[in-house]
Amino acid sequence: MSSVPLFDILIRNATLQGDPSLVDIGIRDGRVAEILPVAQRQETKARVEEDAGGRLVLPGFVDTHVHLDKSCLLACCRGGGGGLKGAVSAVSRLKQDFTEEDVYRRGARTIEMAILQGTMHMRTHVEVDPRVGLRSFAAIQRLKRDYAFAIDLSICVFPQEGLLNDPGTEALLEQALDGGADLLGGCPYTDSDPSAHMERIFAMAQSHDVDLDFHLDFDLDPSWTHMDEICRLAEAQGWQGRVAIGHVTKLAAMDEDAFERHVTRLAAAGVAVTALPSTDLYLNGRDKGFRAVRGVAPVHLLAERGVTASIATNNVLNPFTPYGDCSLLRMANLYANLMHLGPDGFSQCLRLITQDAARLMRIEDYGIAPGHAADLIVLDATDEDEAFGSIAPAQMGFKNGRKTFERQARILR
């Protein structure tokens, strides 16, 4: 055999989803080169070998909806006045004094938490308006560059407090899009003219040729919805497959006929949906006290009906969500609890933070297969039921074939 190493890295004794047999994963030039059954193992040379010890190896997690710019604010904002409006107002007061360095520092803390939990792709929403200007955007651009070794960060600029009612915001969004923002978001329920808001956001997206991701229908009143308008605009402008909507908690309050009608409409228009369990639970149904209903969109049902769907983090340690450790596995586990999903639903929930989420973000070459990017995490569990049910920690991660983190094994003494 040649003395030249066949692989840059060889991950030995790995378990993949749906198959209990052990495999070795050979990585070359940042990509998966071969998957070799251990039962047929022959002498294989590699520059570096890592032993997974029979643990489950998954593709890196994909977080489709995060707010890095306003994360980790609890130290300076212990309370948002209750509910969505209170949280928006609390952050609105604070962001006037945001500095680029402050946003960078808090964002770095959050992104490092996410990396250590196994996240390797992330879409972060960044507020742009006359109060904060482009300071947060500049900070997140720096984070994108500085952490590119471990995570692919996609920046979605959006007007949290409205567009038509907030003069100067549109010009700033245009500057951000010209300055390298990856996509554009909207938030029609905070605008004085929601329909004009949506139409203008679609027009801007078309002129800049970027995807869209809206905050939408964030309440439990099923008597009205902006979903139909979003679907109509997506079809009219040929943006099918390029539009996502987050929260959409109205779907949790609709009767069966209305639910089926809207799911069919979303699938036909190619509009994706993201559930944000922690925030949606924390902010919705406050008027009902401890009798509040679960205000989380049932995205696993949407996925079964052909809608691209995901589960994501949203806010971390701020007035919108005073919780969070950036574990997508924990978020998917929370979702499964809410939806009464047992082991038969664990695989589907994992897909909502891996393959399905990657499809929402239009990530190419995702997953553990020859030729795909070697973005891999090793979980401290031997199969997916154990990993999902116990919220198994990530033991190590590889981004583009480079080892980016490792946790020491836990030892009981």
Coordinates of C-alpha atoms in Angstrom, one line a residue:
M1 CA 0.0 0.0 0.0
S2 CA 1.2 3.5 -0.8
S3 CA 2.7 5.5 2.1
V4 CA 0.7 8.5 0.9
P5 CA -2.3 9.1 3.2
L6 CA -5.6 8.2 1.5
F7 CA -7.6 10.7 3.8
D8 CA -6.9 13.9 5.6
I9 CA -9.1 12.7 8.5
L10 CA -10.6 9.3 9.2
I11 CA -13.4 9.1 11.7
R12 CA -13.5 5.5 12.9
N13 CA -16.3 3.4 14.5
A14 CA -19.1 5.8 13.7
T15 CA -22.9 5.1 13.6
L16 CA -25.1 6.8 11.1
Q17 CA -28.8 7.4 11.2
G18 CA -31.0 4.4 10.5
D19 CA -28.1 1.9 10.5
P20 CA -26.6 0.3 13.6
S21 CA -23.6 -1.1 11.7
L22 CA -20.3 0.7 12.4
V23 CA -18.6 2.7 9.6
D24 CA -15.4 4.7 9.1
I25 CA -15.8 8.1 7.4
G26 CA -12.9 9.2 5.2
I27 CA -12.5 12.9 4.7
R28 CA -10.4 14.5 2.0
D29 CA -10.1 18.2 1.0
G30 CA -12.9 19.2 3.3
R31 CA -15.4 16.7 1.9
V32 CA -16.6 13.2 2.7
A33 CA -14.6 11.0 0.4
E34 CA -15.8 7.5 1.4
I35 CA -18.0 5.7 3.9
L36 CA -16.4 2.4 4.7
P37 CA -18.1 -0.5 6.6
V38 CA -16.0 -1.5 9.6
A39 CA -17.0 -5.1 9.0
Q40 CA -15.0 -4.9 5.7
R41 CA -12.2 -2.8 7.1
Q42 CA -8.8 -3.0 5.5
E43 CA -5.7 -1.0 6.3
T44 CA -6.4 2.6 5.5
K45 CA -4.0 5.5 5.8
A46 CA -5.0 8.9 7.1
R47 CA -3.1 11.9 8.4
V48 CA -5.4 12.1 11.4
E49 CA -7.7 9.5 13.0
E50 CA -10.5 10.1 15.4
D51 CA -12.4 7.3 17.1
A52 CA -16.2 8.0 17.5
G53 CA -16.4 4.9 19.8
G54 CA -19.7 3.7 18.3
R55 CA -21.4 7.1 18.7
L56 CA -23.9 8.7 16.4
V57 CA -22.5 11.0 13.7
L58 CA -24.9 13.5 12.2
P59 CA -24.5 16.4 9.7
G60 CA -24.1 19.7 11.5
F61 CA -27.3 21.3 12.8
V62 CA -28.9 24.1 10.8
D63 CA -30.5 27.0 12.8
T64 CA -32.8 28.8 10.4
H65 CA -33.9 31.7 12.7
V66 CA -31.8 33.4 15.3
H67 CA -31.4 37.0 16.5
L68 CA -27.7 37.4 17.4
D69 CA -27.8 41.2 17.6
K70 CA -30.2 41.3 20.5
S71 CA -29.1 38.1 22.3
C72 CA -27.7 38.0 25.9
L73 CA -29.4 41.3 27.0
L74 CA -30.7 40.1 30.3
A75 CA -28.0 41.8 32.3
C76 CA -29.2 45.2 31.1
C77 CA -32.9 44.4 30.6
R78 CA -34.6 42.3 33.2
G79 CA -38.1 42.4 31.9
G80 CA -39.9 43.4 28.8
G81 CA -43.2 44.5 30.2
G82 CA -44.9 41.3 29.3
G83 CA -45.8 39.9 25.9
L84 CA -44.6 40.6 22.4
K85 CA -45.2 44.4 22.4
G86 CA -43.4 44.8 25.7
A87 CA -40.4 42.9 24.4
V88 CA -40.3 44.9 21.2
S89 CA -40.5 48.2 23.2
A90 CA -37.8 47.1 25.7
V91 CA -35.3 46.3 23.0
S92 CA -36.3 49.4 21.0
R93 CA -35.2 51.5 24.0
L94 CA -31.9 49.6 24.4
K95 CA -30.8 49.5 20.8
Q96 CA -30.5 53.2 20.5
D97 CA -27.3 52.8 22.6
F98 CA -26.0 49.6 20.9
T99 CA -22.5 49.9 19.8
E100 CA -20.8 47.7 17.2
E101 CA -18.5 46.3 19.9
D102 CA -21.3 45.5 22.2
V103 CA -23.3 43.7 19.5
Y104 CA -20.2 41.8 18.5
R105 CA -19.4 40.7 22.0
R106 CA -22.9 39.5 22.8
G107 CA -23.2 37.9 19.4
A108 CA -19.9 36.1 19.8
R109 CA -21.0 34.7 23.1
T110 CA -24.2 33.3 21.4
I111 CA -22.5 32.0 18.3
E112 CA -19.9 30.2 20.4
M113 CA -22.6 28.5 22.4
A114 CA -24.2 27.4 19.1
I115 CA -21.0 26.0 17.7
L116 CA -20.3 24.0 20.8
Q117 CA -23.9 22.6 20.5
G118 CA -23.2 21.3 17.0
T119 CA -24.7 24.1 14.9
M120 CA -22.8 24.7 11.6
H121 CA -25.3 26.7 9.6
M122 CA -27.2 29.7 10.9
R123 CA -29.5 32.4 9.6
T124 CA -29.5 35.4 11.9
H125 CA -32.1 38.2 11.6
V126 CA -30.6 41.7 12.2
E127 CA -32.7 44.8 13.0
V128 CA -32.0 47.8 10.8
D129 CA -33.8 51.1 11.5
P130 CA -33.0 54.7 12.4
R131 CA -32.5 53.8 16.1
V132 CA -29.7 51.4 15.6
G133 CA -28.6 52.3 12.1
L134 CA -26.2 49.8 10.5
R135 CA -24.2 49.3 13.7
S136 CA -25.6 45.8 14.5
F137 CA -25.3 44.8 10.8
A138 CA -21.6 45.8 10.8
A139 CA -21.0 43.8 14.0
I140 CA -22.7 40.7 12.5
Q141 CA -20.7 41.0 9.3
R142 CA -17.6 40.8 11.4
L143 CA -18.9 37.7 13.3
K144 CA -19.6 36.1 9.9
R145 CA -16.0 36.6 8.9
D146 CA -14.4 35.7 12.2
Y147 CA -16.3 32.5 12.8
A148 CA -16.4 31.2 9.3
F149 CA -14.0 28.4 10.3
A150 CA -16.8 26.8 12.3
I151 CA -20.1 28.1 11.1
D152 CA -21.7 29.4 7.9
L153 CA -23.6 32.6 8.9
S154 CA -26.4 34.0 6.7
I155 CA -27.5 37.6 7.5
C156 CA -31.2 38.6 7.1
V157 CA -31.8 42.3 7.6
F158 CA -35.3 43.3 8.6
P159 CA -37.4 46.1 10.0
Q160 CA -38.6 44.9 13.4
E161 CA -40.7 48.0 14.2
G162 CA -42.3 48.5 10.8
L163 CA -41.4 50.0 7.4
L164 CA -44.1 52.4 6.1
N165 CA -44.5 53.8 9.7
D166 CA -40.8 54.2 10.3
P167 CA -39.2 56.8 7.9
G168 CA -35.6 56.2 7.0
T169 CA -35.8 52.4 7.5
E170 CA -36.1 51.5 3.9
A171 CA -33.0 53.5 2.9
L172 CA -31.0 51.7 5.6
L173 CA -32.3 48.3 4.4
E174 CA -31.2 49.2 0.9
Q175 CA -27.7 50.2 2.2
A176 CA -27.5 46.9 4.0
L177 CA -28.5 44.9 1.0
D178 CA -26.0 46.8 -1.1
G179 CA -23.4 46.2 1.6
G180 CA -23.6 42.4 1.6
A181 CA -26.7 41.3 3.5
D182 CA -27.7 37.8 2.3
L183 CA -31.4 38.1 2.4
L184 CA -34.3 40.4 3.5
G185 CA -36.9 40.0 6.2
G186 CA -40.2 41.6 7.0
C187 CA -42.5 42.1 10.0
P188 CA -45.9 43.2 8.8
Y189 CA -47.7 42.9 12.1
T190 CA -45.8 45.8 13.5
D191 CA -46.5 48.1 10.6
S192 CA -49.3 50.6 10.2
D193 CA -49.9 49.2 6.7
P194 CA -49.1 45.5 6.7
S195 CA -50.1 44.9 3.0
A196 CA -47.9 47.7 1.7
H197 CA -45.1 46.5 4.0
M198 CA -45.2 43.0 2.4
E199 CA -45.5 44.4 -1.1
R200 CA -42.5 46.7 -0.6
I201 CA -40.4 44.0 1.0
F202 CA -41.1 41.7 -2.0
A203 CA -40.2 44.4 -4.4
M204 CA -36.9 45.1 -2.7
A205 CA -36.1 41.4 -2.7
Q206 CA -36.7 41.2 -6.4
S207 CA -34.6 44.2 -7.2
H208 CA -31.7 42.7 -5.1
D209 CA -32.4 39.1 -6.1
V210 CA -32.4 37.8 -2.5
D211 CA -34.6 35.4 -0.6
L212 CA -37.1 36.5 2.0
D213 CA -37.9 35.5 5.6
F214 CA -40.9 37.1 7.3
H215 CA -42.0 37.2 11.0
L216 CA -45.7 36.5 10.5
D217 CA -49.0 35.8 12.3
F218 CA -47.5 35.9 15.8
D219 CA -50.7 35.5 17.8
L220 CA -53.5 33.0 18.5
D221 CA -56.4 34.7 16.7
P222 CA -57.4 32.5 13.7
S223 CA -59.9 35.0 12.4
W224 CA -57.3 36.7 10.1
T225 CA -53.9 35.9 8.6
H226 CA -51.2 37.3 6.4
M227 CA -50.4 33.9 5.0
D228 CA -52.6 34.3 1.9
E229 CA -51.0 37.6 1.0
I230 CA -47.5 36.1 1.3
C231 CA -48.4 33.1 -0.8
R232 CA -50.0 35.4 -3.5
L233 CA -47.0 37.6 -3.7
A234 CA -44.6 34.6 -3.8
E235 CA -46.5 33.3 -6.8
A236 CA -46.9 36.6 -8.5
Q237 CA -43.2 37.4 -8.3
G238 CA -41.9 33.9 -9.0
W239 CA -40.4 33.6 -5.6
Q240 CA -41.6 30.1 -4.8
G241 CA -39.0 28.2 -2.8
R242 CA -37.4 31.5 -1.8
V243 CA -39.8 32.6 1.0
A244 CA -39.9 31.5 4.6
I245 CA -42.2 32.6 7.4
G246 CA -41.4 32.3 11.1
H247 CA -43.7 31.9 14.1
V248 CA -47.0 31.6 12.3
T249 CA -48.6 30.6 15.6
K250 CA -52.1 31.2 14.2
L251 CA -51.7 27.7 12.7
A252 CA -51.9 26.3 16.3
A253 CA -55.3 28.0 16.9
M254 CA -57.1 27.1 13.6
D255 CA -59.8 24.5 13.2
E256 CA -59.1 21.5 11.0
D257 CA -60.6 22.9 7.8
A258 CA -58.8 26.2 8.0
F259 CA -55.6 24.5 8.9
E260 CA -55.7 22.1 6.0
R261 CA -56.7 25.0 3.6
H262 CA -53.7 27.1 4.6
V263 CA -51.2 24.2 4.6
T264 CA -52.3 23.3 1.1
R265 CA -51.9 27.0 0.1
L266 CA -48.4 27.2 1.6
A267 CA -47.3 24.0 -0.2
A268 CA -48.6 25.2 -3.5
A269 CA -46.8 28.6 -3.2
G270 CA -43.5 27.0 -2.0
V271 CA -43.5 29.0 1.2
A272 CA -41.5 27.5 4.1
V273 CA -42.5 27.7 7.8
T274 CA -40.3 27.8 10.9
A275 CA -41.5 27.1 14.4
L276 CA -39.7 28.8 17.3
P277 CA -40.9 26.8 20.3
S278 CA -39.3 28.6 23.2
T279 CA -40.3 32.1 22.2
D280 CA -43.7 31.1 21.0
L281 CA -44.5 29.4 24.3
Y282 CA -43.1 32.2 26.4
L283 CA -44.9 35.1 24.6
N284 CA -48.3 33.6 23.5
G285 CA -51.4 33.1 25.5
R286 CA -50.4 35.2 28.4
D287 CA -54.0 36.4 28.9
K288 CA -55.0 32.8 29.7
G289 CA -52.4 32.3 32.5
F290 CA -51.7 28.7 33.3
R291 CA -54.5 27.6 31.0
A292 CA -52.8 29.0 27.9
V293 CA -52.8 26.7 24.9
R294 CA -49.7 25.5 23.1
G295 CA -49.0 28.4 20.7
V296 CA -46.5 26.6 18.5
A297 CA -47.1 25.9 14.8
P298 CA -47.2 22.1 14.2
V299 CA -44.5 22.1 11.5
H300 CA -44.1 18.3 11.5
L301 CA -47.6 18.1 10.1
L302 CA -46.7 20.7 7.5
A303 CA -43.7 18.7 6.5
E304 CA -45.8 15.6 6.1
R305 CA -48.0 17.6 3.6
G306 CA -45.1 18.8 1.5
V307 CA -44.3 22.2 3.1
T308 CA -40.6 22.8 3.8
A309 CA -40.3 23.3 7.5
S310 CA -37.8 23.7 10.4
I311 CA -37.5 24.2 14.1
A312 CA -35.2 27.0 15.2
T313 CA -33.9 29.0 18.2
N314 CA -35.1 32.6 17.7
N315 CA -34.1 34.6 20.8
V316 CA -31.6 33.8 23.5
L317 CA -31.5 35.4 27.0
N318 CA -33.4 38.5 26.2
P319 CA -36.9 40.0 26.8
F320 CA -38.4 37.9 24.0
T321 CA -37.0 34.7 25.5
P322 CA -35.1 34.8 28.8
Y323 CA -33.8 31.2 28.3
G324 CA -31.6 29.3 26.0
D325 CA -28.2 27.6 25.5
C326 CA -28.4 27.4 21.7
S327 CA -28.9 23.7 21.6
L328 CA -31.1 22.9 18.6
L329 CA -31.4 19.4 19.8
R330 CA -33.0 20.7 23.0
M331 CA -35.3 22.9 21.0
A332 CA -36.4 20.0 18.8
N333 CA -36.9 17.9 22.0
L334 CA -39.1 20.6 23.5
Y335 CA -41.1 20.7 20.3
A336 CA -41.6 16.9 20.5
N337 CA -42.8 17.2 24.0
L338 CA -45.3 19.9 23.0
M339 CA -46.7 17.9 20.1
H340 CA -46.9 14.6 22.1
L341 CA -44.4 12.9 19.7
G342 CA -42.8 9.7 20.9
P343 CA -39.9 7.7 19.5
D344 CA -41.8 7.2 16.2
G345 CA -41.5 11.0 15.7
F346 CA -37.9 11.5 16.8
S347 CA -36.4 11.0 13.3
Q348 CA -38.8 13.6 11.8
C349 CA -37.9 16.1 14.5
L350 CA -34.2 15.6 13.8
R351 CA -34.8 16.3 10.2
L352 CA -36.4 19.6 11.1
I353 CA -33.0 20.8 12.4
T354 CA -30.9 19.0 9.8
Q355 CA -32.0 18.0 6.3
D356 CA -35.3 20.0 6.2
A357 CA -33.7 23.1 7.7
A358 CA -30.9 22.8 5.2
R359 CA -33.4 22.7 2.3
L360 CA -35.1 25.8 3.7
M361 CA -31.8 27.7 3.6
R362 CA -31.0 26.2 0.2
I363 CA -27.8 24.7 1.4
E364 CA -26.1 22.6 -1.3
D365 CA -24.2 19.3 -0.6
Y366 CA -25.7 18.9 2.8
G367 CA -25.6 15.5 4.6
I368 CA -23.2 12.7 5.2
A369 CA -22.5 11.3 1.7
P370 CA -19.5 11.1 -0.6
G371 CA -18.8 14.4 -2.3
H372 CA -20.7 16.5 0.4
A373 CA -19.1 19.0 2.7
A374 CA -17.6 17.3 5.7
D375 CA -19.7 19.2 8.3
L376 CA -20.1 16.5 11.0
I377 CA -20.9 16.3 14.7
V378 CA -20.4 13.3 17.0
L379 CA -23.1 13.0 19.6
D380 CA -22.6 11.2 23.0
A381 CA -25.1 8.5 22.1
T382 CA -25.1 5.4 20.1
D383 CA -28.4 5.8 18.2
E384 CA -30.8 8.6 17.2
D385 CA -33.6 7.6 19.7
E386 CA -31.1 7.8 22.6
A387 CA -29.5 11.0 21.2
F388 CA -32.8 12.8 20.8
G389 CA -34.6 11.6 23.9
S390 CA -31.7 12.4 26.2
I391 CA -30.6 15.6 24.4
A392 CA -27.1 14.1 24.0
P393 CA -24.3 16.6 24.0
A394 CA -22.1 17.0 20.9
Q395 CA -18.7 15.4 21.7
M396 CA -16.8 16.9 18.7
G397 CA -17.4 18.7 15.5
F398 CA -15.8 19.0 12.1
K399 CA -16.5 21.9 9.7
N400 CA -15.3 21.4 6.2
G401 CA -13.2 18.5 7.5
R402 CA -11.5 20.7 10.1
K403 CA -12.0 19.8 13.8
T404 CA -13.6 22.8 15.4
F405 CA -14.5 21.7 18.9
E406 CA -14.2 18.8 21.3
R407 CA -15.8 18.2 24.7
Q408 CA -13.9 16.1 27.3
A409 CA -15.6 12.8 28.2
R410 CA -17.6 13.0 31.5
I411 CA -16.0 10.9 34.2
L412 CA -17.8 10.0 37.5
R413 CA -15.3 9.7 40.3

